[in-house]
Tab-separated table of C-alpha atoms in Angstrom:
chain	number	residue	atom	x	y	z
N	135	UNK	CA	133.864	105.409	88.875
N	136	UNK	CA	131.448	107.808	87.196
N	137	UNK	CA	132.262	111.535	87.397
N	138	UNK	CA	129.397	112.714	89.951
N	139	UNK	CA	129.970	116.529	88.750
N	140	UNK	CA	129.506	115.183	85.100
N	141	UNK	CA	126.123	113.512	86.442
N	142	UNK	CA	124.887	116.762	88.182
N	143	UNK	CA	125.696	118.625	84.900
N	144	UNK	CA	123.402	116.264	83.037
N	145	UNK	CA	120.646	116.921	85.514
N	146	UNK	CA	121.210	120.909	85.282
N	147	UNK	CA	120.954	120.638	81.422
N	148	UNK	CA	118.224	117.934	80.626
N	149	UNK	CA	115.366	119.117	78.564
N	150	UNK	CA	112.978	117.275	80.595
N	151	UNK	CA	112.776	114.850	83.459
N	152	UNK	CA	110.746	111.717	83.508
N	153	UNK	CA	108.778	110.786	86.888
N	154	UNK	CA	107.531	107.431	87.470
N	155	UNK	CA	104.933	106.577	89.879
N	156	UNK	CA	102.751	103.539	90.946
N	157	UNK	CA	99.177	103.725	90.575
N	158	UNK	CA	97.718	100.510	92.401
N	159	UNK	CA	99.622	97.907	90.238
N	160	UNK	CA	100.371	99.952	87.193
N	161	UNK	CA	103.268	101.871	86.685
N	162	UNK	CA	102.877	105.533	85.306
N	163	UNK	CA	105.293	107.760	83.701
N	164	UNK	CA	105.357	111.548	82.678
N	165	UNK	CA	107.491	114.207	81.486
N	166	UNK	CA	108.110	116.972	84.175
N	167	UNK	CA	109.730	120.510	83.591
N	168	UNK	CA	113.322	120.542	84.874
N	169	UNK	CA	113.712	123.193	87.651
N	170	UNK	CA	117.393	122.852	87.745
N	171	UNK	CA	117.652	124.532	84.339
N	172	UNK	CA	119.077	128.089	85.242
N	173	UNK	CA	117.876	129.410	81.718
N	174	UNK	CA	114.399	128.579	82.383
N	175	UNK	CA	114.059	128.738	86.088
N	176	UNK	CA	116.686	131.104	87.759
N	177	UNK	CA	115.448	131.145	91.099
N	178	UNK	CA	114.280	127.443	91.331
N	179	UNK	CA	117.516	126.234	89.851
N	180	UNK	CA	119.504	127.698	92.581
N	181	UNK	CA	117.510	125.885	94.981
N	182	UNK	CA	117.438	122.555	93.058
N	183	UNK	CA	121.028	122.768	92.174
N	184	UNK	CA	122.209	123.491	95.735
N	185	UNK	CA	120.313	120.357	96.840
N	186	UNK	CA	122.813	118.021	95.123
N	187	UNK	CA	121.046	114.884	93.818
N	188	UNK	CA	117.771	115.721	95.310
N	189	UNK	CA	115.098	115.974	92.975
N	190	UNK	CA	112.388	118.766	93.033
N	191	UNK	CA	109.141	119.188	90.967
N	192	UNK	CA	106.231	121.472	91.451
N	193	UNK	CA	102.558	120.249	90.601
N	194	UNK	CA	98.885	120.443	91.812
N	195	UNK	CA	97.725	118.921	95.116
N	196	UNK	CA	94.663	117.658	92.897
N	197	UNK	CA	96.759	115.922	90.471
N	198	UNK	CA	96.977	112.172	90.000
N	199	UNK	CA	100.790	112.057	90.644
N	200	UNK	CA	100.273	113.404	94.201
N	201	UNK	CA	97.511	110.783	94.825
N	202	UNK	CA	99.833	108.015	93.727
N	203	UNK	CA	102.571	109.408	95.689
N	204	UNK	CA	100.482	109.691	98.654
N	205	UNK	CA	99.414	106.042	98.114
N	206	UNK	CA	102.969	104.544	97.419
N	207	UNK	CA	105.633	106.978	97.797
N	208	UNK	CA	108.438	104.807	95.754
N	209	UNK	CA	109.255	106.799	92.585
N	210	UNK	CA	111.947	106.953	89.858
N	211	UNK	CA	113.277	109.935	88.189
N	212	UNK	CA	115.192	109.879	84.765
N	213	UNK	CA	117.427	112.481	83.277
N	214	UNK	CA	118.973	111.699	79.900
N	215	UNK	CA	120.873	112.990	76.825
N	216	UNK	CA	119.794	110.408	74.360
N	217	UNK	CA	121.984	111.593	71.442
N	218	UNK	CA	125.139	110.845	73.609
N	219	UNK	CA	123.717	107.442	75.460
N	220	UNK	CA	123.755	109.286	78.667
N	221	UNK	CA	121.188	108.821	81.462
N	222	UNK	CA	120.597	108.586	85.267
N	223	UNK	CA	117.781	107.271	87.151
N	224	UNK	CA	117.256	108.249	90.508
N	225	UNK	CA	115.146	106.092	92.869
N	226	UNK	CA	113.636	106.507	96.261
N	227	UNK	CA	110.555	107.929	98.367
N	228	UNK	CA	108.836	110.948	97.353
N	229	UNK	CA	107.582	113.552	99.745
N	230	UNK	CA	104.724	115.941	99.208
N	231	UNK	CA	105.301	119.295	100.826
N	232	UNK	CA	103.339	122.245	101.560
N	233	UNK	CA	106.307	124.335	103.263
N	234	UNK	CA	105.463	128.036	102.309
N	235	UNK	CA	109.009	129.054	102.114
N	236	UNK	CA	110.011	126.312	99.899
N	237	UNK	CA	106.611	126.833	97.567
N	238	UNK	CA	107.782	130.482	97.223
N	239	UNK	CA	111.491	129.797	96.571
N	240	UNK	CA	110.620	127.570	93.515
N	241	UNK	CA	107.879	129.674	92.285
N	242	UNK	CA	107.661	131.012	88.640
N	243	UNK	CA	105.059	133.660	87.946
N	244	UNK	CA	104.374	132.087	84.509
N	245	UNK	CA	102.785	129.458	86.429
N	246	UNK	CA	99.793	131.820	87.384
N	247	UNK	CA	97.987	130.156	84.548
N	248	UNK	CA	97.786	126.828	86.700
N	249	UNK	CA	97.851	128.446	90.269
N	250	UNK	CA	96.236	131.921	89.895
N	251	UNK	CA	96.968	132.734	93.686
N	252	UNK	CA	100.586	132.348	93.287
N	253	UNK	CA	103.087	130.631	95.533
N	254	UNK	CA	100.312	130.844	98.327
N	255	UNK	CA	97.516	128.959	95.983
N	256	UNK	CA	96.337	125.884	98.228
N	257	UNK	CA	96.586	123.723	94.945
N	258	UNK	CA	100.513	124.433	94.379
N	259	UNK	CA	102.626	121.692	95.979
N	260	UNK	CA	106.407	120.795	96.004
N	261	UNK	CA	107.436	117.148	95.545
N	262	UNK	CA	110.907	116.152	96.803
N	263	UNK	CA	112.856	113.003	96.563
N	264	UNK	CA	116.258	112.533	98.170
N	265	UNK	CA	117.537	109.506	96.226
N	266	UNK	CA	118.508	106.246	97.732
N	267	UNK	CA	119.980	104.780	94.554
N	268	UNK	CA	121.388	106.159	91.168
N	269	UNK	CA	121.753	103.910	88.051
N	270	UNK	CA	122.385	104.579	84.261
N	271	UNK	CA	124.344	104.423	81.395
N	272	UNK	CA	127.463	106.766	80.415
N	273	UNK	CA	128.183	105.987	76.961
N	274	UNK	CA	128.940	102.440	76.886
N	275	UNK	CA	129.534	101.986	80.677
N	276	UNK	CA	126.547	101.141	83.069
N	277	UNK	CA	127.098	102.682	86.591
N	278	UNK	CA	125.366	102.267	90.149
N	279	UNK	CA	125.855	104.374	93.297
N	280	UNK	CA	124.052	105.448	96.411
N	281	UNK	CA	123.679	109.274	96.574
N	282	UNK	CA	123.204	109.398	100.332
N	283	UNK	CA	126.668	107.776	100.645
N	284	UNK	CA	128.318	110.288	98.743
């Protein structure tokens, strides 16, 4: 069985996270910042790491990804370490959240270039997914588990 702490550590260290959504009948994938990185996002990382395998992103309400998620909330998120052939894909239903306390807890002041009004900016939103399944590769071994059953 795969070591869940090692997977969480991979999620905490990954340089980027890849979010896959569906736009009509077409899949769309994009790199997102990894809010679990404590060296880059100290405040947000505490919240994100404390949520286990749950995934959090911040983005603009006006973004295409929010439109896609509102139309079809089924998503996949991928964290990886290609040089070591390690990766975890988490799949589930993404939520679009406007909760002021959550927005503030994830806020980074460097983002004012995107959201000048700060954490209260009406275009700033949080995406959250509690994964229903996890699959991936750890070296030469594939794995699968249900994070909610953990």
